[in-house]
Short mmCIF file of N, CA and C in Angstrom, two decimals:
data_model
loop_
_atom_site.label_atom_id
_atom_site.label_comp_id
_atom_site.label_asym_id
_atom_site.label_seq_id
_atom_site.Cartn_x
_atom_site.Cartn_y
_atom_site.Cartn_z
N UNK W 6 129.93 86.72 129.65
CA UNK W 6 129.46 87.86 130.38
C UNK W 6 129.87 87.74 131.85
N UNK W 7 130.21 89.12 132.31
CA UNK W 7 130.64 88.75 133.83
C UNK W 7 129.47 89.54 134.57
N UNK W 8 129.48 89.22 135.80
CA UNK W 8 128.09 89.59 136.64
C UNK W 8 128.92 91.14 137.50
N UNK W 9 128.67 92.05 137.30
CA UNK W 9 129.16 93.06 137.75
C UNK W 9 128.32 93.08 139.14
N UNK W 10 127.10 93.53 139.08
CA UNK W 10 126.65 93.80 139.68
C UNK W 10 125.14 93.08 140.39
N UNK W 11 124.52 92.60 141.47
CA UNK W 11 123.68 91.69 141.80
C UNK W 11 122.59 92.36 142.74
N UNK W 12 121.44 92.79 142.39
CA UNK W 12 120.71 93.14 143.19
C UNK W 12 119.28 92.61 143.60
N UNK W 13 118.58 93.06 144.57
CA UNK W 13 117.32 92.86 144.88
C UNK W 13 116.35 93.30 145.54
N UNK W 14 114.96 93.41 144.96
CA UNK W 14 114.37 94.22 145.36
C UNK W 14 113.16 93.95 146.10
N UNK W 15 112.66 94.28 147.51
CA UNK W 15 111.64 93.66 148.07
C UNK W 15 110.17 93.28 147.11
N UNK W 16 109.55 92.35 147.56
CA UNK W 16 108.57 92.25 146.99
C UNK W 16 107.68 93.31 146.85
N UNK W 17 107.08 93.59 147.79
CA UNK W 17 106.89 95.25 148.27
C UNK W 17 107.03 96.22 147.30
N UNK W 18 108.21 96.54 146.57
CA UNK W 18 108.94 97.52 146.21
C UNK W 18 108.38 97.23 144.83
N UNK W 19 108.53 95.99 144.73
CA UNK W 19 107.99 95.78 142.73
C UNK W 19 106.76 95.71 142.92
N UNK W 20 105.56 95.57 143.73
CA UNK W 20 104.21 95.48 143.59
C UNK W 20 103.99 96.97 143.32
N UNK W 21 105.03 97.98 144.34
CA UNK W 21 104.74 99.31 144.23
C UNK W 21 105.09 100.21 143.07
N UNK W 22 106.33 99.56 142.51
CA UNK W 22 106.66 99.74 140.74
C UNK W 22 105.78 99.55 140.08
N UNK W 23 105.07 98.47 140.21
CA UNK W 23 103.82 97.83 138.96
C UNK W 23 102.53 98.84 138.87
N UNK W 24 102.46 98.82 140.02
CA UNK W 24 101.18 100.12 140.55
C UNK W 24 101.81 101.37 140.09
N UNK W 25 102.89 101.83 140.27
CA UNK W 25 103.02 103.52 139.11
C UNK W 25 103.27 103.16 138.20
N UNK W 26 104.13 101.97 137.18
CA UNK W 26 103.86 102.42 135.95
C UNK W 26 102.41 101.93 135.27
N UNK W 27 101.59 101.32 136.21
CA UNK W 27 100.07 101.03 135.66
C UNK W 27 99.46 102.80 135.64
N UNK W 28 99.76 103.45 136.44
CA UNK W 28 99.24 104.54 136.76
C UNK W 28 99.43 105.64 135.38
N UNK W 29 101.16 105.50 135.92
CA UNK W 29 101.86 106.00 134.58
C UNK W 29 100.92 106.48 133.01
N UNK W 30 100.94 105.02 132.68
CA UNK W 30 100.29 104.38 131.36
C UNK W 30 99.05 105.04 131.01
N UNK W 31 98.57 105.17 132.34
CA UNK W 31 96.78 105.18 132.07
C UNK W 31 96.85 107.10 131.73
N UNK W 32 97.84 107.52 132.56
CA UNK W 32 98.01 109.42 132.51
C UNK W 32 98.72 109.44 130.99
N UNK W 33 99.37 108.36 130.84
CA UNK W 33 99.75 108.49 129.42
C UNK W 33 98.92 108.46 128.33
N UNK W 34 97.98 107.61 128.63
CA UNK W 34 97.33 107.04 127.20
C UNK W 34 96.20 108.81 127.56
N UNK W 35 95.73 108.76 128.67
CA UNK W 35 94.61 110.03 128.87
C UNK W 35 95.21 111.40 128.17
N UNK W 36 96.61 111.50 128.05
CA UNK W 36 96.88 112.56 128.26
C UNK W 36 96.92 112.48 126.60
N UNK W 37 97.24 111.66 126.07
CA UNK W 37 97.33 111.35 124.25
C UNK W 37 96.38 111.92 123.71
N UNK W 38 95.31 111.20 124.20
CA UNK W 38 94.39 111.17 123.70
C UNK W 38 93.82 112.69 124.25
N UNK W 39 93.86 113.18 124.93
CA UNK W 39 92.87 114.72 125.30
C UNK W 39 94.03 115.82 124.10
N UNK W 40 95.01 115.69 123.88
CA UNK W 40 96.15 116.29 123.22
C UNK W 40 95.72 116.20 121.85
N UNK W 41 95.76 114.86 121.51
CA UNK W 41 95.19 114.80 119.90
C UNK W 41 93.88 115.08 119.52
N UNK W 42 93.21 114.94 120.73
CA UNK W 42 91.29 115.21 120.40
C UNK W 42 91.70 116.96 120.15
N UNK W 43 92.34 118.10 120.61
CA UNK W 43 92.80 119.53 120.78
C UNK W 43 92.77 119.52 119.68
N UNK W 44 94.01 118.91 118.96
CA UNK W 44 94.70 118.96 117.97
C UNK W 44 93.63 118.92 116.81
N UNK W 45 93.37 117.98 116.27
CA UNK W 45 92.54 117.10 115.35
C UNK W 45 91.09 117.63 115.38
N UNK W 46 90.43 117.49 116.42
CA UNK W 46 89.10 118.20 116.54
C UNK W 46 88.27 116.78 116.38
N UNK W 47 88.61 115.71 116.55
CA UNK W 47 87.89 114.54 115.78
C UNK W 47 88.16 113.42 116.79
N UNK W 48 87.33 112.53 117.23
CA UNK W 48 87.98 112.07 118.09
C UNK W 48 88.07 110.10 117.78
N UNK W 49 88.21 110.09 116.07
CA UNK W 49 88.35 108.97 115.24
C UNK W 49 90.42 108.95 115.62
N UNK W 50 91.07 109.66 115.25
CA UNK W 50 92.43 109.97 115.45
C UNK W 50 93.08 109.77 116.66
N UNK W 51 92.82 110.15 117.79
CA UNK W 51 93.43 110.00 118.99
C UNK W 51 92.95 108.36 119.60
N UNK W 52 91.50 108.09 119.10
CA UNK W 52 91.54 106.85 119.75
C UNK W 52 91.88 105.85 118.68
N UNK W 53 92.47 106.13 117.70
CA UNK W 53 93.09 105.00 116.66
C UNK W 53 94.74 104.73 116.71
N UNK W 54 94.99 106.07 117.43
CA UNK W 54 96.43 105.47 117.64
C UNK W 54 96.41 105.22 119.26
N UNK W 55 95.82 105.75 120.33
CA UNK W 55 95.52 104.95 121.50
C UNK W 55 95.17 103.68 121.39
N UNK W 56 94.68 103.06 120.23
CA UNK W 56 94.35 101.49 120.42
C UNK W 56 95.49 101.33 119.95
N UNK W 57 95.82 101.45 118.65
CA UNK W 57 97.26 100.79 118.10
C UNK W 57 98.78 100.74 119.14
N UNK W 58 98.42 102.03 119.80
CA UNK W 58 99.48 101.81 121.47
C UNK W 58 99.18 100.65 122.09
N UNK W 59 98.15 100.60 122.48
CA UNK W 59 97.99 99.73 123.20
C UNK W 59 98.26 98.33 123.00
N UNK W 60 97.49 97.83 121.67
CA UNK W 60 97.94 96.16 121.53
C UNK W 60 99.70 96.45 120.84
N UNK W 61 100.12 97.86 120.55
CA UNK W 61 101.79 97.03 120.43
C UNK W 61 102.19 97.16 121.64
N UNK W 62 101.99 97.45 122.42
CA UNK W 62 102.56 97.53 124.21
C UNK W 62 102.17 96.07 124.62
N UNK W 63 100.83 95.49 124.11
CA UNK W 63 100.51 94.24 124.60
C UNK W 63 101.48 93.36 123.95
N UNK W 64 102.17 93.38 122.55
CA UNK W 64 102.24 92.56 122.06
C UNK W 64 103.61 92.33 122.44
N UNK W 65 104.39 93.47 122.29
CA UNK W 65 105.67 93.57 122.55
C UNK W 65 106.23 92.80 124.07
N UNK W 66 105.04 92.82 125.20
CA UNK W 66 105.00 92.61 126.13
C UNK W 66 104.95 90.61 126.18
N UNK W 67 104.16 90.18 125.56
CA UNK W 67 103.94 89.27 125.22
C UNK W 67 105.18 88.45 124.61
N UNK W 68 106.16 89.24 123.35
CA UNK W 68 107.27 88.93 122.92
C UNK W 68 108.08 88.09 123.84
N UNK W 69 107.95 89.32 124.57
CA UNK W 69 109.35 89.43 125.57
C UNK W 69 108.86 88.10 126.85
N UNK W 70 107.74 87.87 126.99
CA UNK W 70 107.51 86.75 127.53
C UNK W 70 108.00 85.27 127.24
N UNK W 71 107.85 85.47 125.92
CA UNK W 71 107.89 84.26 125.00
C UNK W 71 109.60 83.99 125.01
N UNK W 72 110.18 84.95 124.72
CA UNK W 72 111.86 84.94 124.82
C UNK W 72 112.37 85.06 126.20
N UNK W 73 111.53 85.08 127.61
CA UNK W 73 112.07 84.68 128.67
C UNK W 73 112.92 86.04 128.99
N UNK W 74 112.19 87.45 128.38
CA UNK W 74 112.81 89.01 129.05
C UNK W 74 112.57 88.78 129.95
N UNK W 75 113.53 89.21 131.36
CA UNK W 75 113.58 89.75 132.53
C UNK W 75 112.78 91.13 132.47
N UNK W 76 111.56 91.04 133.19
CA UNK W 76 111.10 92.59 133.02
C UNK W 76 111.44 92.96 134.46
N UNK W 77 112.55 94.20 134.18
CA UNK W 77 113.02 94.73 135.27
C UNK W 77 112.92 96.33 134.84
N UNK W 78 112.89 97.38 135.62
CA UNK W 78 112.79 98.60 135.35
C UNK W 78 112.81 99.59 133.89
N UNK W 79 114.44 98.88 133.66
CA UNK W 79 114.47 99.31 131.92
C UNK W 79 113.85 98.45 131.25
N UNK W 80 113.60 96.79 131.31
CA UNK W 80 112.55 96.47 129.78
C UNK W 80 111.32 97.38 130.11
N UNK W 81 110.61 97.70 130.73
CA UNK W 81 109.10 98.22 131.12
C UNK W 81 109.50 99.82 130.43
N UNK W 82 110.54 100.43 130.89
CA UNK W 82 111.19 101.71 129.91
C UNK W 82 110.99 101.95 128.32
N UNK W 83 111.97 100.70 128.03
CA UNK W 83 112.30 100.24 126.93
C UNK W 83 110.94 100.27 126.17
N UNK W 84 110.13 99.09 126.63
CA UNK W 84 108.63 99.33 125.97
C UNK W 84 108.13 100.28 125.92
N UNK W 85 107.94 101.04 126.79
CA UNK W 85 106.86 102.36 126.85
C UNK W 85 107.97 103.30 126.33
N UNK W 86 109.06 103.46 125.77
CA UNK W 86 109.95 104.40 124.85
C UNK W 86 109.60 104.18 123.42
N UNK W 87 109.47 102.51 122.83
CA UNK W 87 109.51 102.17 121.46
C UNK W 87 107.78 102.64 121.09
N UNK W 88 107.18 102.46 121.87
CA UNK W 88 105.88 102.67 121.42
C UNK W 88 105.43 104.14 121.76
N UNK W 89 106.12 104.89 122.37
CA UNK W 89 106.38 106.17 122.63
C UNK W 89 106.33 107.43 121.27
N UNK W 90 107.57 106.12 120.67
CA UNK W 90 108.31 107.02 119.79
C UNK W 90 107.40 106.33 118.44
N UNK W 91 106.85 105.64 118.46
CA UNK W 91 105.56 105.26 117.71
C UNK W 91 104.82 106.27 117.30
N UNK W 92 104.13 107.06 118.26
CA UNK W 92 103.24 107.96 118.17
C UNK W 92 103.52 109.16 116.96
N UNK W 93 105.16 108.84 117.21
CA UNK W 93 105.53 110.19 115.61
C UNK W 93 105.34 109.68 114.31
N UNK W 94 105.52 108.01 114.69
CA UNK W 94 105.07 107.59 113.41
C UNK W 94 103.74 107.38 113.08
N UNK W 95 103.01 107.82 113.69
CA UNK W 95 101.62 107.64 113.14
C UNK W 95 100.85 108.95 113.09
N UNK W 96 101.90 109.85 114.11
CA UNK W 96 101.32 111.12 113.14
C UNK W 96 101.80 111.56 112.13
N UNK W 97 103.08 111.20 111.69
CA UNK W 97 103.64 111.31 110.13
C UNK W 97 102.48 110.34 109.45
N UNK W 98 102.20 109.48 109.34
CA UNK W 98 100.91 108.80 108.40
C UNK W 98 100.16 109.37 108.65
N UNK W 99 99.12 109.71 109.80
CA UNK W 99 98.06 110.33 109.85
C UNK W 99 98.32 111.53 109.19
N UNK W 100 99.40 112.42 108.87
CA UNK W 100 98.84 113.78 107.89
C UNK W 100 99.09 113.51 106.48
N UNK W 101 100.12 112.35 106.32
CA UNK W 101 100.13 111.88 105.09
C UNK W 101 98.46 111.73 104.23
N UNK W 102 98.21 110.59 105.39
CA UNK W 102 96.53 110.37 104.76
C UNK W 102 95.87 111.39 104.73
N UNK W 103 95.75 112.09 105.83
CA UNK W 103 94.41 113.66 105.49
C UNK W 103 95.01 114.18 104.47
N UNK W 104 96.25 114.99 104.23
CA UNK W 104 96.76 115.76 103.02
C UNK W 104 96.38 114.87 102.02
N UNK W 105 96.59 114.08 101.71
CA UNK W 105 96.12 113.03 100.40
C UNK W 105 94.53 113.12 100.10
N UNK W 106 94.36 112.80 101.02
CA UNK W 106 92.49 112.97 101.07
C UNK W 106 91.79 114.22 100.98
N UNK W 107 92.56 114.96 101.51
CA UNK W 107 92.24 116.66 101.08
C UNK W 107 92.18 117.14 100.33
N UNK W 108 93.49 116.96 99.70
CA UNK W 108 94.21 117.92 97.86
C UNK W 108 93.62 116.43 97.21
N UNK W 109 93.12 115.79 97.07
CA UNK W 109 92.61 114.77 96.02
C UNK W 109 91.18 115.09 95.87
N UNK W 110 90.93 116.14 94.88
CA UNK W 110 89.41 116.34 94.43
C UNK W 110 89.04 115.59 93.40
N UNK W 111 90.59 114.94 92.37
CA UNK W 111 90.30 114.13 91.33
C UNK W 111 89.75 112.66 91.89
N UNK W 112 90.03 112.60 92.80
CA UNK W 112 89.95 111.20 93.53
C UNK W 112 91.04 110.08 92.57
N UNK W 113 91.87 110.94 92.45
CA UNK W 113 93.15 109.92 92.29
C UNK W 113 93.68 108.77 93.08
N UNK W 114 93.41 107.55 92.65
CA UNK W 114 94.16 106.51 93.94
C UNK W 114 95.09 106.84 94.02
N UNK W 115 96.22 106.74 93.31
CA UNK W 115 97.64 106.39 93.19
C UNK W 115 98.17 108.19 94.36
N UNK W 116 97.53 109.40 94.26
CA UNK W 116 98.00 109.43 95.63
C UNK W 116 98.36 109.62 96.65
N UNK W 117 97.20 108.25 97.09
CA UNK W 117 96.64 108.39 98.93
C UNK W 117 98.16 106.90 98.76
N UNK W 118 98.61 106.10 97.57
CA UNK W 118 99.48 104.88 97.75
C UNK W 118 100.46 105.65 98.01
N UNK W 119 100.80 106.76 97.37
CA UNK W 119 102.18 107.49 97.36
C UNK W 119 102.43 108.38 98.20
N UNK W 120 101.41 109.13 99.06
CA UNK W 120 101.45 109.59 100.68
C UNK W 120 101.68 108.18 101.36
N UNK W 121 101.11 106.93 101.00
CA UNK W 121 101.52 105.99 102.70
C UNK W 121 102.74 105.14 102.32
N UNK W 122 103.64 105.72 100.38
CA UNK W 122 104.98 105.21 100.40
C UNK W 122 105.65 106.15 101.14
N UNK W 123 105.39 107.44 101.28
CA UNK W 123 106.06 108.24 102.15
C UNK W 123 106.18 108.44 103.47
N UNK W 124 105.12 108.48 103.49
CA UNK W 124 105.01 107.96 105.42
C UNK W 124 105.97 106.44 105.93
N UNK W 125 105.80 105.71 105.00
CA UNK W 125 106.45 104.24 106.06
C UNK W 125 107.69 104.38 105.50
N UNK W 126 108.44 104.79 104.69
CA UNK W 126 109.80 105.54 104.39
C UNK W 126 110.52 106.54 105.53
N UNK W 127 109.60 107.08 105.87
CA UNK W 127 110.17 108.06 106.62
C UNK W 127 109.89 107.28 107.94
N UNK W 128 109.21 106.52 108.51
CA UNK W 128 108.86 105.92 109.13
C UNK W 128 109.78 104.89 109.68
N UNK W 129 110.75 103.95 108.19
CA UNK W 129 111.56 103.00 108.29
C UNK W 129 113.00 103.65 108.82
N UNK W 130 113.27 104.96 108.35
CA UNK W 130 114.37 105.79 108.83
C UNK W 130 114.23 106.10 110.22
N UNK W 131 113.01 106.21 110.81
CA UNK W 131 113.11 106.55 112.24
C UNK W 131 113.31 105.58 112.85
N UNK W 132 112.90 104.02 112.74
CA UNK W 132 112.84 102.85 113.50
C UNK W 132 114.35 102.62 112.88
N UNK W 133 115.19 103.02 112.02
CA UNK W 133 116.42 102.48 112.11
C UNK W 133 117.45 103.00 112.86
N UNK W 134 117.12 104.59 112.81
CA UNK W 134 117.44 105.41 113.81
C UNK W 134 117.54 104.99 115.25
N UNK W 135 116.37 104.73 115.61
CA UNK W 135 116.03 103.89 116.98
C UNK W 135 116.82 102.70 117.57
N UNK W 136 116.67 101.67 116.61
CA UNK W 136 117.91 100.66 116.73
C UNK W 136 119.24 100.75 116.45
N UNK W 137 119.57 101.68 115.96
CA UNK W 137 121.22 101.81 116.26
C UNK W 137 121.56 103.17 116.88
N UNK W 138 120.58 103.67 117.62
CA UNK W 138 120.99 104.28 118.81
C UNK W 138 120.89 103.42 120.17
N UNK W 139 120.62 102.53 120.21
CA UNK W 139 120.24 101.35 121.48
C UNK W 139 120.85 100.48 120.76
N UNK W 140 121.69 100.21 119.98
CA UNK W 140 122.72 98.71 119.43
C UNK W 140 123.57 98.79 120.40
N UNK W 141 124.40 99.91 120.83
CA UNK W 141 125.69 99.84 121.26
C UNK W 141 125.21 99.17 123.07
N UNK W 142 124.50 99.92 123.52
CA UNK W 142 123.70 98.73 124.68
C UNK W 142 123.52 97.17 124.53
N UNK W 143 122.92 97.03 123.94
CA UNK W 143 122.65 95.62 123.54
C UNK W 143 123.39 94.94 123.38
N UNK W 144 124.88 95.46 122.67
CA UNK W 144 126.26 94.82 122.18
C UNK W 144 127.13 95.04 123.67
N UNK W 145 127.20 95.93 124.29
CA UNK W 145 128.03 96.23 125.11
C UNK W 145 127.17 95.04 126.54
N UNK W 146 127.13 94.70 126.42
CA UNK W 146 126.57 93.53 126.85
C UNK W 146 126.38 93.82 128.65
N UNK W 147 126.25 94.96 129.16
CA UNK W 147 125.63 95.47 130.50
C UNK W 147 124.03 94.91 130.36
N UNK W 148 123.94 94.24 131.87
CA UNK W 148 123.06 93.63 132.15
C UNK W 148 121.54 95.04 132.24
N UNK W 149 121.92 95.84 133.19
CA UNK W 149 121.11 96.72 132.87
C UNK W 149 120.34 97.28 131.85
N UNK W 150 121.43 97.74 130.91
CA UNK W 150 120.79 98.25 129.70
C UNK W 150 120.36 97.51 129.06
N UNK W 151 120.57 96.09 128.75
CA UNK W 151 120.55 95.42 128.00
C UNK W 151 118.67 94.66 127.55
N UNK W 152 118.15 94.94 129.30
CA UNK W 152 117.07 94.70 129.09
C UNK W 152 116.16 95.89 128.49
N UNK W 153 116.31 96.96 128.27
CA UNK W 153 116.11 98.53 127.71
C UNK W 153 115.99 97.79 126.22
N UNK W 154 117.72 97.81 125.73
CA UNK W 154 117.83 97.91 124.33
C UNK W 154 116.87 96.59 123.28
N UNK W 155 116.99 95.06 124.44
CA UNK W 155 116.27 94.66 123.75
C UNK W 155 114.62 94.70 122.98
N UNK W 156 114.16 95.25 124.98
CA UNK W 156 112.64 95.75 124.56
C UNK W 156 112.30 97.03 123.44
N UNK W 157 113.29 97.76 123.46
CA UNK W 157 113.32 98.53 122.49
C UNK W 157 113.21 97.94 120.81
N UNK W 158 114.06 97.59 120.69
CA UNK W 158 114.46 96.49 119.21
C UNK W 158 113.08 95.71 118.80
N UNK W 159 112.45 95.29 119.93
CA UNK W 159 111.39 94.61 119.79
C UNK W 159 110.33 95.36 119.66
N UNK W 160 110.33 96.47 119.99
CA UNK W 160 109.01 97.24 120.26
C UNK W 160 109.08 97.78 118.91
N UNK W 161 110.25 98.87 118.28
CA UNK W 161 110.09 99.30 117.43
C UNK W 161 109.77 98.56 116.13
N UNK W 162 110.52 97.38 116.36
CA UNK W 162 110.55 96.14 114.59
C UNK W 162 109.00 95.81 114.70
N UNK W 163 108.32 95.51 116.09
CA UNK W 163 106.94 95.03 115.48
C UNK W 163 106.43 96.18 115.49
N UNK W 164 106.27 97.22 115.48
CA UNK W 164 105.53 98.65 114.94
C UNK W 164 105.89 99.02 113.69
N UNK W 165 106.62 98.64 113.35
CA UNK W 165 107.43 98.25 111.79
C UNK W 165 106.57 97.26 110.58
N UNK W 166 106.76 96.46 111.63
CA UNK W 166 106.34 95.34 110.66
C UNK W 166 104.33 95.12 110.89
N UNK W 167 104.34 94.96 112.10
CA UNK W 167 102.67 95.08 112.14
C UNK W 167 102.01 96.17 112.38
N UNK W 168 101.99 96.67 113.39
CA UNK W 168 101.10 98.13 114.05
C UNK W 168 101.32 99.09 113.34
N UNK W 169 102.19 99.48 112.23
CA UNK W 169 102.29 100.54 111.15
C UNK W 169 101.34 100.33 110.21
N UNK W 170 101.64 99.08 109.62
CA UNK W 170 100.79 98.95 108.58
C UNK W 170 99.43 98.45 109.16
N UNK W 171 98.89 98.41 110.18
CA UNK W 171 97.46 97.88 110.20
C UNK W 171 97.09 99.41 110.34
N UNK W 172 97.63 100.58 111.14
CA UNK W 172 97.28 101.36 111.40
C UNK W 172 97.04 102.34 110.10
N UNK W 173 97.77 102.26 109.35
CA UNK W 173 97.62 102.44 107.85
C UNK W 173 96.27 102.59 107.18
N UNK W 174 96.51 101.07 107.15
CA UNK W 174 94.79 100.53 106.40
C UNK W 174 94.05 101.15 107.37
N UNK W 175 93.77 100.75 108.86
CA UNK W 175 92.35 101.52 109.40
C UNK W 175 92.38 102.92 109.20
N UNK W 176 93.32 103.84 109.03
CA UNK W 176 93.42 105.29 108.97
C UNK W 176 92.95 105.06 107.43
N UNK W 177 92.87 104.79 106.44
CA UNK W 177 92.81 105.21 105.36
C UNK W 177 91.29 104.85 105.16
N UNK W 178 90.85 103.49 105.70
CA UNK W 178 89.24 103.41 105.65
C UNK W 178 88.51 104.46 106.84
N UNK W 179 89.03 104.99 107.98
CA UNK W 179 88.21 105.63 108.68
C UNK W 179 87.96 107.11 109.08
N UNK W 180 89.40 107.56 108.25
CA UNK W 180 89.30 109.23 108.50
C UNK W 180 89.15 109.81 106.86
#
């Protein structure tokens, strides 16, 4: 890799970054949640995927600690994009489950199983979607993007692999 480009930013300047996207976050998560309470009428739904945002933002965050991410403008992007784009996946499950739970007067198990094979199907197509629209970053090996594409990769695979399916199970025991 060659170093194109070398910058730096006052201390100052990143305390004052940290402080809007804390700000950011908080108009984000408020604004979710007053949107889906509209929506839904219920306010079990908006704060079940506001929590599930939250610990994959923690966790993802945590990842990227552990692997020694540079959090510079785009990883902090990157995160708050993958878990962003989260939110479609859990409202594709969340109507999966109500429609299932609705049209099931027989109380058929098999299916509320075969709404949440459909949901994480359609679910697995969007997170693949996701990563190979941010591969060619990651490969093209720019320092910039690079911290984007990885937090991305990371954000979406563990919403994949964990925060989908826990969110799953609690949606199916609580709405």
């Amino acid at each position: 890799f060659n170093i194109v480009e070398e910058s730096e930013i006052p201390p100052i300047f990143g305390q004052y970054i940290l402080k809007s996207i804390e700000l950011s976050m908080l108009l984000i998560f408020t604004g979710i949640i007053a949107i889906l309470f509209f929506v839904y009428r219920r306010i079990k739904v908006p704060l079940l995927i506001t929590l599930t945002l939250i610990s994959e933002f923690a966790i993802a965050f945590a990842i990227g600690v552990a692997i020694h991410q540079t959090y510079d403008i785009p990883a902090f992007i990157g995160i708050i994009f993958g878990t962003a784009t989260g939110i479609d996946d859990q409202l594709v499950a969340t109507e999966e489950i109500l429609r299932a739970k609705y049209s099931n007067e027989k109380k058929e198990p098999d299916i509320l199983d075969r709404a949440i094979k459909k949901a994480m199907f359609i679910i697995l197509l969007a997170i693949i979607l996701e990563i190979l629209a941010v591969f060619p970053a990651f490969v093209a090996g720019l320092a910039l993007y690079r911290g984007f594409a990885v937090m991305v990769i990371i954000t979406v695979g563990l919403g994949y692999l964990l925060t989908r399916p826990a969110f799953i199970n609690l949606a199916k025991r609580l709405l």
